């Protein structure tokens, strides 16, 4: 059974460091949609992850790309208010993964450490801050939010996001759906899951400035639906023409890389950054900016709790709804849980060991 979240459960509950709020479940990482990716086939990471994708895309090495750093124009003034103001920003050098962290890579981590993700852990009733009789029973079960397109026109995101018990990085569409594909981005991951993986790999989550510097690759941001990205073709959320070849998440490496040799920096899945979110940029922060302090974080879709900044849009972004398939795009996201359209990649301060 899946539960359509309608906003009636709107208060935050906590599971350890997990923060979940029903409206946010639908809005945060989800309310603004996503785009592209394809990649290398590999051995299964465990018995629940498929070995290869049925889609034929370019195999990509995992070797991080070295960026020397530099100065670029960060932000955008002409699309969404939270993306401005544009200002010259400087970042130092770093290494960055050429593609989003895949199920194969995350599975290697899980097998090596026996790690259990937030989405795989059930929730304690005591951690809800609403009366027990107002909580759908399945929301007490381990699970995550899955995009489920409605069969009727709608502008309400609660009509296309559902909490699915049993959904996780291993089973991104729920227990009755297909197993995770090894070379597709790992999704349904909370902030703590990503940080645990980063520590194991010897990397970290990029700052928003580092991520945007890498994504823009010296080119100006353009508010047009990119041909070389996995985005929604058609009228969202009812009709997807799939002219890019993908109905949902794509394997990494199916589209051309940018000038830095990085794949899927826009589209496919939103990518989480280390910065806390606040609408707009601080024009005075120009040298390796780190974003607002946690206590200063504010997301109008989720007031009352800190949000992290996600970048680049996803396979759900369409011209009629989410025009965020651009390096400058940004949105707040609940750090305590994942959804089916949010992933991540790592950066490194030193050359990663082979």
JSON list of C-alpha atoms in Angstrom, two decimals, residues 8 34 109 133 262:
[
{"chain": "A", "resi": 8, "resn": "UNK", "atom": "CA", "xyz": [-2.68, 16.85, 7.05]},
{"chain": "A", "resi": 34, "resn": "UNK", "atom": "CA", "xyz": [14.71, 16.35, -12.21]},
{"chain": "A", "resi": 109, "resn": "UNK", "atom": "CA", "xyz": [29.99, 0.82, 0.90]},
{"chain": "A", "resi": 133, "resn": "UNK", "atom": "CA", "xyz": [-4.74, 8.45, 15.30]},
{"chain": "A", "resi": 262, "resn": "UNK", "atom": "CA", "xyz": [31.51, 15.90, -15.74]}
]
